[in-house]
mmCIF file of C-alpha atoms in Angstrom:
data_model
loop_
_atom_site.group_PDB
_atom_site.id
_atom_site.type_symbol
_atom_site.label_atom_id
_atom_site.label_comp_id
_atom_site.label_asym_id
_atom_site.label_seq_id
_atom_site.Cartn_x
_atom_site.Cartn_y
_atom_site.Cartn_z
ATOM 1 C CA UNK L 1 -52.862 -6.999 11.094
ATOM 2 C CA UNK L 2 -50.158 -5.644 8.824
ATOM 3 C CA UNK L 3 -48.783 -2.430 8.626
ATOM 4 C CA UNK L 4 -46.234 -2.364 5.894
ATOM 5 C CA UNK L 5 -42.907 -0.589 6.353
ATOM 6 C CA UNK L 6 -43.910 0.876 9.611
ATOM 7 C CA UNK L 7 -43.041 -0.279 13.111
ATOM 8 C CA UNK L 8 -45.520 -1.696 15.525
ATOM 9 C CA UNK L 9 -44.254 -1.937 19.016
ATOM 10 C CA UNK L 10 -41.136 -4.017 19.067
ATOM 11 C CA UNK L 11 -42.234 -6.051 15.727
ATOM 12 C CA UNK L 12 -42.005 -4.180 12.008
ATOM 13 C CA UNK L 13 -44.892 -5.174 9.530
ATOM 14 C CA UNK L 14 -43.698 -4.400 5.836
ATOM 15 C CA UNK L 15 -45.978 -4.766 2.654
ATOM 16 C CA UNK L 16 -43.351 -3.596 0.526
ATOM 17 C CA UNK L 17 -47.546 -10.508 -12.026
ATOM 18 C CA UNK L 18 -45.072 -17.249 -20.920
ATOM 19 C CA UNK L 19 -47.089 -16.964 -23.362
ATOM 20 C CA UNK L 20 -50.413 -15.709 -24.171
ATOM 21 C CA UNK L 21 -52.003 -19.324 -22.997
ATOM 22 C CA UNK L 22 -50.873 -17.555 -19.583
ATOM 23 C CA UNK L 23 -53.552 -14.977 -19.913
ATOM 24 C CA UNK L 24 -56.854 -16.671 -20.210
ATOM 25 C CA UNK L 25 -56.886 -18.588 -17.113
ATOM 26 C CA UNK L 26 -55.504 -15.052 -15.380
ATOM 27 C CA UNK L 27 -58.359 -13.153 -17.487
ATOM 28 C CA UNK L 28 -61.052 -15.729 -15.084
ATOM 29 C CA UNK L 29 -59.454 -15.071 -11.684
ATOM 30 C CA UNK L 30 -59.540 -11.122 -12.517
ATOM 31 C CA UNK L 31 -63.210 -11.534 -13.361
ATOM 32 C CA UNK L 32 -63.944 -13.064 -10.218
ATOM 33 C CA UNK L 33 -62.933 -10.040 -8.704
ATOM 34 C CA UNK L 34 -65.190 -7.578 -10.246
ATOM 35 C CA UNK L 35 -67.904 -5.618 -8.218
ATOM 36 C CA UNK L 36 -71.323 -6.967 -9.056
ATOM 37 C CA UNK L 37 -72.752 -3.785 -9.492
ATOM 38 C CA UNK L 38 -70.287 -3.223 -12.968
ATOM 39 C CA UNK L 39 -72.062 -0.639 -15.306
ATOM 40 C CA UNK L 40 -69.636 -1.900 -17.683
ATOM 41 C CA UNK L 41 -66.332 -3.433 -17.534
ATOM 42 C CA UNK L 42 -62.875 -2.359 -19.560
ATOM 43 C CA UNK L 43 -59.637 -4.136 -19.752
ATOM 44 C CA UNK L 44 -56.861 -1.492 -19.643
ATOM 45 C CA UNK L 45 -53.456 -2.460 -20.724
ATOM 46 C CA UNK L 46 -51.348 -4.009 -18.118
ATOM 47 C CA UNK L 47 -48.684 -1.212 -18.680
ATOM 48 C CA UNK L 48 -51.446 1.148 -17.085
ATOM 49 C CA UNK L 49 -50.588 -0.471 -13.700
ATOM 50 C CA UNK L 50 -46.624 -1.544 -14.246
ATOM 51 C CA UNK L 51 -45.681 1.866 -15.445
ATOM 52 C CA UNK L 52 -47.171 3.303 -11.865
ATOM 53 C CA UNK L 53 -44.851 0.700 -9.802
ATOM 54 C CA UNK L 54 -41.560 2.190 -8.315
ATOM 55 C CA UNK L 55 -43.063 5.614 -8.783
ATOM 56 C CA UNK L 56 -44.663 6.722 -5.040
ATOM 57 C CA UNK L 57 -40.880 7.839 -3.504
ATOM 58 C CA UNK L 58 -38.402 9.626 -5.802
ATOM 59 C CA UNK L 59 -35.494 9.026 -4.635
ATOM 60 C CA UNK L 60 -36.202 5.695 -3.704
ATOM 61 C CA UNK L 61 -35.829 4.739 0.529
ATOM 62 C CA UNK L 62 -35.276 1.444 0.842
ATOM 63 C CA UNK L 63 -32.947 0.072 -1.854
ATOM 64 C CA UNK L 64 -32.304 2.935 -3.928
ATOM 65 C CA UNK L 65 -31.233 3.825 -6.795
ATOM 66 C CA UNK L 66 -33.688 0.412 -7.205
ATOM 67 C CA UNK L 67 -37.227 1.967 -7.220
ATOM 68 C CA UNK L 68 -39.289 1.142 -4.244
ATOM 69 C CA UNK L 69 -41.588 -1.650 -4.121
ATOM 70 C CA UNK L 70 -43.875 -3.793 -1.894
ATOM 71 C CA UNK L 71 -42.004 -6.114 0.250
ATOM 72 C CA UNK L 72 -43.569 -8.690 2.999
ATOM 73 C CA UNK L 73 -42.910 -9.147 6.684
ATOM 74 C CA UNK L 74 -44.566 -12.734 8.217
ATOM 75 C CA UNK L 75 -46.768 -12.644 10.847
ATOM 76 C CA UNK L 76 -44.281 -14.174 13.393
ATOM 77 C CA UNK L 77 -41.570 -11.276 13.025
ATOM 78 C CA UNK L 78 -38.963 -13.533 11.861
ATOM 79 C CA UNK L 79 -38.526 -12.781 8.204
ATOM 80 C CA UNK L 80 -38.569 -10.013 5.751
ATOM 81 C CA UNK L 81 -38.980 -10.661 2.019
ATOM 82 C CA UNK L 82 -38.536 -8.674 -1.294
ATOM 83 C CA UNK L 83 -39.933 -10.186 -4.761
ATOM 84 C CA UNK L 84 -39.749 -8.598 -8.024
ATOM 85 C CA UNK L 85 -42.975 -8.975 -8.807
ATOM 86 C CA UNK L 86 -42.951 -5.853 -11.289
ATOM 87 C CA UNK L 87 -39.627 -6.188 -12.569
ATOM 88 C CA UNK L 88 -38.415 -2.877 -11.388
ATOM 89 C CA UNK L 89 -35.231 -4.861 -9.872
ATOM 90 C CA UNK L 90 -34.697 -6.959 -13.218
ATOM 91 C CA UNK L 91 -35.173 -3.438 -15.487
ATOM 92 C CA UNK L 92 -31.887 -1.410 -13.203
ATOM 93 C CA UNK L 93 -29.758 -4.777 -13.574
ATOM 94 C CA UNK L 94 -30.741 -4.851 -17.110
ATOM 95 C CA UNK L 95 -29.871 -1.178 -17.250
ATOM 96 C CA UNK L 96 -26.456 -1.670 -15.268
ATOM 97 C CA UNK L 97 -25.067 -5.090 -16.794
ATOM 98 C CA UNK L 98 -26.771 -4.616 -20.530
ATOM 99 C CA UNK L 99 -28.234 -8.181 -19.080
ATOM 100 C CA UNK L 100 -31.726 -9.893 -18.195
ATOM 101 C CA UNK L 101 -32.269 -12.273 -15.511
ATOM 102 C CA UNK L 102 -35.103 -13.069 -17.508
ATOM 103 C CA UNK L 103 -38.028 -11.368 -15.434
ATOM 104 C CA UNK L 104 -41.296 -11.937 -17.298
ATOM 105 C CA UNK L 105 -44.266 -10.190 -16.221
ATOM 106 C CA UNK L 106 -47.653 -11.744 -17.282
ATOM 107 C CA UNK L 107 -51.366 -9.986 -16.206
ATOM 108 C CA UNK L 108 -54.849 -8.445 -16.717
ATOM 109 C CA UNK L 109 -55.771 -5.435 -15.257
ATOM 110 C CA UNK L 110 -60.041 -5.112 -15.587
ATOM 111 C CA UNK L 111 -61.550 -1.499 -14.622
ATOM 112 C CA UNK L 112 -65.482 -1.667 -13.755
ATOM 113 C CA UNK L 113 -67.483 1.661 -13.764
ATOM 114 C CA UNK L 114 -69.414 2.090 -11.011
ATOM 115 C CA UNK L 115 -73.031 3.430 -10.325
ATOM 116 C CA UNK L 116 -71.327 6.267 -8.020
ATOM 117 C CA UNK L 117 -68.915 7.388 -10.844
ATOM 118 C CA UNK L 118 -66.012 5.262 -9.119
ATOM 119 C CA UNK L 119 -64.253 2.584 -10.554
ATOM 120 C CA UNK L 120 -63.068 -0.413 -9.233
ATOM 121 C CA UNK L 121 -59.512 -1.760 -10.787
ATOM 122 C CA UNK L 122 -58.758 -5.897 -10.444
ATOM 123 C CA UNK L 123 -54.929 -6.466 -11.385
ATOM 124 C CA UNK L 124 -53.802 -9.889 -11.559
ATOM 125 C CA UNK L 125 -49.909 -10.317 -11.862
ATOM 126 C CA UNK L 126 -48.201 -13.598 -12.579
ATOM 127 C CA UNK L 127 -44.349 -12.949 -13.007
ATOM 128 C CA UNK L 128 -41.743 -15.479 -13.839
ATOM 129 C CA UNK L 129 -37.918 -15.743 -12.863
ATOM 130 C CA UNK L 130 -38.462 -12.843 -10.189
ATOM 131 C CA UNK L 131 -35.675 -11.986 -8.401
ATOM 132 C CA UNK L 132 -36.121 -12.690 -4.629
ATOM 133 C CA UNK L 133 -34.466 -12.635 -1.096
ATOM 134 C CA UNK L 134 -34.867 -12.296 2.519
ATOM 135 C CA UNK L 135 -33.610 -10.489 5.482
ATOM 136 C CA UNK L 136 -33.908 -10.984 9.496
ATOM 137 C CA UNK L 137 -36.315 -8.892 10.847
ATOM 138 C CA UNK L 138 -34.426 -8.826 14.227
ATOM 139 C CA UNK L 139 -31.405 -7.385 11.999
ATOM 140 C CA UNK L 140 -33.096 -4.528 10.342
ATOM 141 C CA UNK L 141 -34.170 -3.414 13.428
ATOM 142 C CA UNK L 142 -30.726 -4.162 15.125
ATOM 143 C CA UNK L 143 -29.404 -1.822 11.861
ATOM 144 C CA UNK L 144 -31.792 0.930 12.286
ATOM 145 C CA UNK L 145 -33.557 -0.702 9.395
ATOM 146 C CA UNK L 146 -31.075 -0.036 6.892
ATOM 147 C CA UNK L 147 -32.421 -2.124 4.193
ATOM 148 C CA UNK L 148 -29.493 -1.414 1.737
ATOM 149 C CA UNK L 149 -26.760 -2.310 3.868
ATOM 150 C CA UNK L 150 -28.670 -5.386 6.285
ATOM 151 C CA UNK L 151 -27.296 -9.060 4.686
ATOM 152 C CA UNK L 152 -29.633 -11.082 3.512
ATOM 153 C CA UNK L 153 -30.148 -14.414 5.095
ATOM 154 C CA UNK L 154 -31.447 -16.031 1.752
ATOM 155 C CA UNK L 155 -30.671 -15.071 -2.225
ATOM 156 C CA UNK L 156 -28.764 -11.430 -3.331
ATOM 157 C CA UNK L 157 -29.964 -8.169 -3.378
ATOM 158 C CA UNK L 158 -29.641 -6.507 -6.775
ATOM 159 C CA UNK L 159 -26.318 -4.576 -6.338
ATOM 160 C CA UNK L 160 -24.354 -7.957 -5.269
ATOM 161 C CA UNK L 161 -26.190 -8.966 -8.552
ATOM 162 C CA UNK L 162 -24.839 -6.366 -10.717
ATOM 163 C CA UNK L 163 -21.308 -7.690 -8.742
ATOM 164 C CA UNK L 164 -22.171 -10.766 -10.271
ATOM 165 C CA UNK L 165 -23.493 -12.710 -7.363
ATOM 166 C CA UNK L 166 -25.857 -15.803 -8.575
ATOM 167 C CA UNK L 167 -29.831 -14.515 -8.086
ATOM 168 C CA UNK L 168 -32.431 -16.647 -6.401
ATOM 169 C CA UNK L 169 -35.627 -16.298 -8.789
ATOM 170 C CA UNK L 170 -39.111 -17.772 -8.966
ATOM 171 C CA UNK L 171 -42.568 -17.269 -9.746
ATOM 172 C CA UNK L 172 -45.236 -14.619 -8.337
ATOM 173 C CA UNK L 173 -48.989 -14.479 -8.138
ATOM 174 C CA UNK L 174 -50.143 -11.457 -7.584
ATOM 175 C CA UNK L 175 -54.274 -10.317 -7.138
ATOM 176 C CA UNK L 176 -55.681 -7.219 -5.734
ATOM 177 C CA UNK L 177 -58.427 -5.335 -6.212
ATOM 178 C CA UNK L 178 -58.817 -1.216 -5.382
ATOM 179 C CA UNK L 179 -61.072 1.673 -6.016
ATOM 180 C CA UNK L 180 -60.262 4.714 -7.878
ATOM 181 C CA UNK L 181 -62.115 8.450 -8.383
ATOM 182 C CA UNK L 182 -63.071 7.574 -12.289
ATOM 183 C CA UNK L 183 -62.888 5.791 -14.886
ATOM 184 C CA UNK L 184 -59.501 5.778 -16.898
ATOM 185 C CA UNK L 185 -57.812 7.448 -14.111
ATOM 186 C CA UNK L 186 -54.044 6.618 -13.513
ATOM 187 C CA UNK L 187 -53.598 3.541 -11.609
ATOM 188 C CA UNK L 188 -51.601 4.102 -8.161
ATOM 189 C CA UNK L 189 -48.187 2.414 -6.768
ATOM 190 C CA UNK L 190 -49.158 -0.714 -4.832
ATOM 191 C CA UNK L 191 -47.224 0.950 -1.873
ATOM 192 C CA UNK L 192 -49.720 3.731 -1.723
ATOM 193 C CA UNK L 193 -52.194 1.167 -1.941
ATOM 194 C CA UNK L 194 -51.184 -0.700 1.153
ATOM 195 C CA UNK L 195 -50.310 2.561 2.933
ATOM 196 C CA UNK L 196 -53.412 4.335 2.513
ATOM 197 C CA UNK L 197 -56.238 1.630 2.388
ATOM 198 C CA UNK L 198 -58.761 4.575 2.648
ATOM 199 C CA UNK L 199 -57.999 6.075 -0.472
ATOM 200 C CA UNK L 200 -58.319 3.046 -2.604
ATOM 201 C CA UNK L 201 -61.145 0.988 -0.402
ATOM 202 C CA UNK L 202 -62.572 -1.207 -0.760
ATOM 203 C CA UNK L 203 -58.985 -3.354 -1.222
ATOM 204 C CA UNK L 204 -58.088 -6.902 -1.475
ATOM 205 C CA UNK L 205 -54.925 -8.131 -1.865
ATOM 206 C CA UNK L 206 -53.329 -11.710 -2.287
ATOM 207 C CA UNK L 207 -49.493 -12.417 -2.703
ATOM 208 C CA UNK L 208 -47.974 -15.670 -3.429
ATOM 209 C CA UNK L 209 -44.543 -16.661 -4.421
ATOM 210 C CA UNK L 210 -41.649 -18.977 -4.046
ATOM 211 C CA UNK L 211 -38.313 -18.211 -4.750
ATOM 212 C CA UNK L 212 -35.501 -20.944 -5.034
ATOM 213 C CA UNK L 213 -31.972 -20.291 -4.033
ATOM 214 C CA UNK L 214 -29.163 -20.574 -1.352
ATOM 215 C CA UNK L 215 -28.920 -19.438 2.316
ATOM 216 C CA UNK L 216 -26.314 -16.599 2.708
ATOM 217 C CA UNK L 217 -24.800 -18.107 5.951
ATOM 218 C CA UNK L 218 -24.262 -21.572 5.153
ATOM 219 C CA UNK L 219 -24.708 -21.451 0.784
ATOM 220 C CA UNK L 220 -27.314 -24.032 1.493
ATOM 221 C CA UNK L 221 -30.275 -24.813 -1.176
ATOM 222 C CA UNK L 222 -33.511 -23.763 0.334
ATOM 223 C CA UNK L 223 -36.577 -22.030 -0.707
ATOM 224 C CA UNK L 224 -38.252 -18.627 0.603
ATOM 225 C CA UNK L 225 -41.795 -18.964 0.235
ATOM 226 C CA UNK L 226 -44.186 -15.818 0.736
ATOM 227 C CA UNK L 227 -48.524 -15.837 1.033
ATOM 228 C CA UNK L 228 -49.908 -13.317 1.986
ATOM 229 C CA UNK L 229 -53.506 -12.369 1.891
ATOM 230 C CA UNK L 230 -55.573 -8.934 2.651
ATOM 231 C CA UNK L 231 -58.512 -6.936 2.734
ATOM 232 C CA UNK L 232 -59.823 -3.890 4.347
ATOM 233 C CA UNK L 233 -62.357 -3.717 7.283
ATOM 234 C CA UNK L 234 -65.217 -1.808 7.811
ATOM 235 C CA UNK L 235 -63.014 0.871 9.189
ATOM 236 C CA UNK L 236 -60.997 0.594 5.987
ATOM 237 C CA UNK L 237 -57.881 -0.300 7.216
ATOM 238 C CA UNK L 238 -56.220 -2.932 5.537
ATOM 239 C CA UNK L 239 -56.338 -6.584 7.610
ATOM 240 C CA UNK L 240 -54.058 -9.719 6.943
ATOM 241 C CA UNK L 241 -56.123 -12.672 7.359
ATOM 242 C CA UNK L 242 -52.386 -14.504 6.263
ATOM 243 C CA UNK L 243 -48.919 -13.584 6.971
ATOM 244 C CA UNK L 244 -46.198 -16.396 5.937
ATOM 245 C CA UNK L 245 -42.939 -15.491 4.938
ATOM 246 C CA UNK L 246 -40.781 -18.970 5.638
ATOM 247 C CA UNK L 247 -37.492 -20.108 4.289
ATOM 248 C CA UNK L 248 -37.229 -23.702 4.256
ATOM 249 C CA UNK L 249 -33.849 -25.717 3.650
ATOM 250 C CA UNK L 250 -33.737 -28.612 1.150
ATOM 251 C CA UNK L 251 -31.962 -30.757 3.933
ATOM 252 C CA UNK L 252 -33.756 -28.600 6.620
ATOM 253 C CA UNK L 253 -32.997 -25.536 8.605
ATOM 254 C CA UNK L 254 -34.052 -22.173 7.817
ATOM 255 C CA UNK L 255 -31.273 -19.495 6.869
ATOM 256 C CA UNK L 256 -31.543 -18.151 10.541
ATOM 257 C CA UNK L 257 -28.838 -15.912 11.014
#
């Protein structure tokens, strides 16, 4: 199981979206995800969920002034990952430099009214040229987990970015699935999603990226790749059936600090 940004035991668990030819095979998956008992089904504009990212802690904890989002811990401790999958990083070095990375975000968001006068939301996210990078688990917790000021171990953070450090980028997929009180209501943060299951059950949730770039250590090429798949139990707590987050070396190795 995955409990993101919290610490369980001795190991933290963190769960911290082209062209419009993009959007029809996305516009299938999201249907796939729809309740079967739909009284009828409305696709809300994807700025509906996007403008809700970065918005659940003001200030922001972990990288601020960068507003919070979902990163990934793997299943084995080792690793810690953060992927712009919303472009929140891309829009405050945009705002900083007057310069893109080129962050493209891509989706479908589908509401479905429900017999009980709930609705359930399907989001699918496919973002391109996302910035990306991981840290040691072992060294955040060595740090106090001090996110902002823990090296990396693969790729930049956004501030050595904006110092005009190279970025490590790639592409996300991004599906969940959550329930809300009504129709048309605002859509929430993905953090509060993942930290309070209950609220939004039942949720699924499936994260995939890969991110291509150098290992801080030894300014080798490797890749960080991140899958990560969810859903909540009976008990409504939210269960990861997969938890990789690996960085793997083009001539082997993998970042270790």
């Amino acid at each position: 199981m995955n409990k993101p940004l919290a610490i369980q035991q001795s190991k933290l668990m963190l769960v911290f979206t082209a062209s419009l030819a993009i959007l029809f095979p996305l516009s299938g998956k999201a249907d796939s995800l729809i309740d079967d008992n739909c009284i009828n089904v409305t696709k809300r504009p994807l700025s509906d969920f996007l403008n809700a990212q970065g918005t659940l802690n003001d200030p922001p904890q972990f990288f601020p002034p960068v507003k919070d989002y979902s990163g990934w811990a793997g299943g084995d401790g080792i690793n810690f990952a953060l992927v712009d999958y919303a472009g929140l990083a891309d829009k405050y070095i945009q705002a900083q430099t007057g310069h893109s990375i080129g962050t493209k975000v891509h989706g479908v968001v589908l509401e479905c009214a429900l017999p009980n006068g709930k609705a359930q939301v399907s989001v699918t996210l496919i973002t391109t040229k996302a910035l990306g990078f991981a840290q040691s688990i072992q060294d955040l917790v060595n740090n106090n987990f001090d996110f902002l000021n823990t090296p990396t171990i693969f790729g930049t953070k956004v501030q050595d970015v904006i110092n005009g450090a190279k970025p490590a980028t790639g592409s996300v997929d991004l599906s969940t699935t959550f329930s809300i009180s009504a129709p048309g209501t605002s859509l929430p943060d993905l953090i509060d999603v993942v930290f309070n299951p209950a609220a939004y059950a039942p949720v699924k949730i499936s994260f995939k990226s890969t991110t291509r770039g150098k290992c801080t250590n030894s300014e080798a090429e490797a890749h960080l790749d991140v899958h990560q798949v969810g859903a909540t139990n009976e008990s409504n707590a939210l269960v990861f059936q997969k938890e990789k987050v690996s960085i793997n070396g083009k001539k082997g190795g993998n970042c270790g600090s």
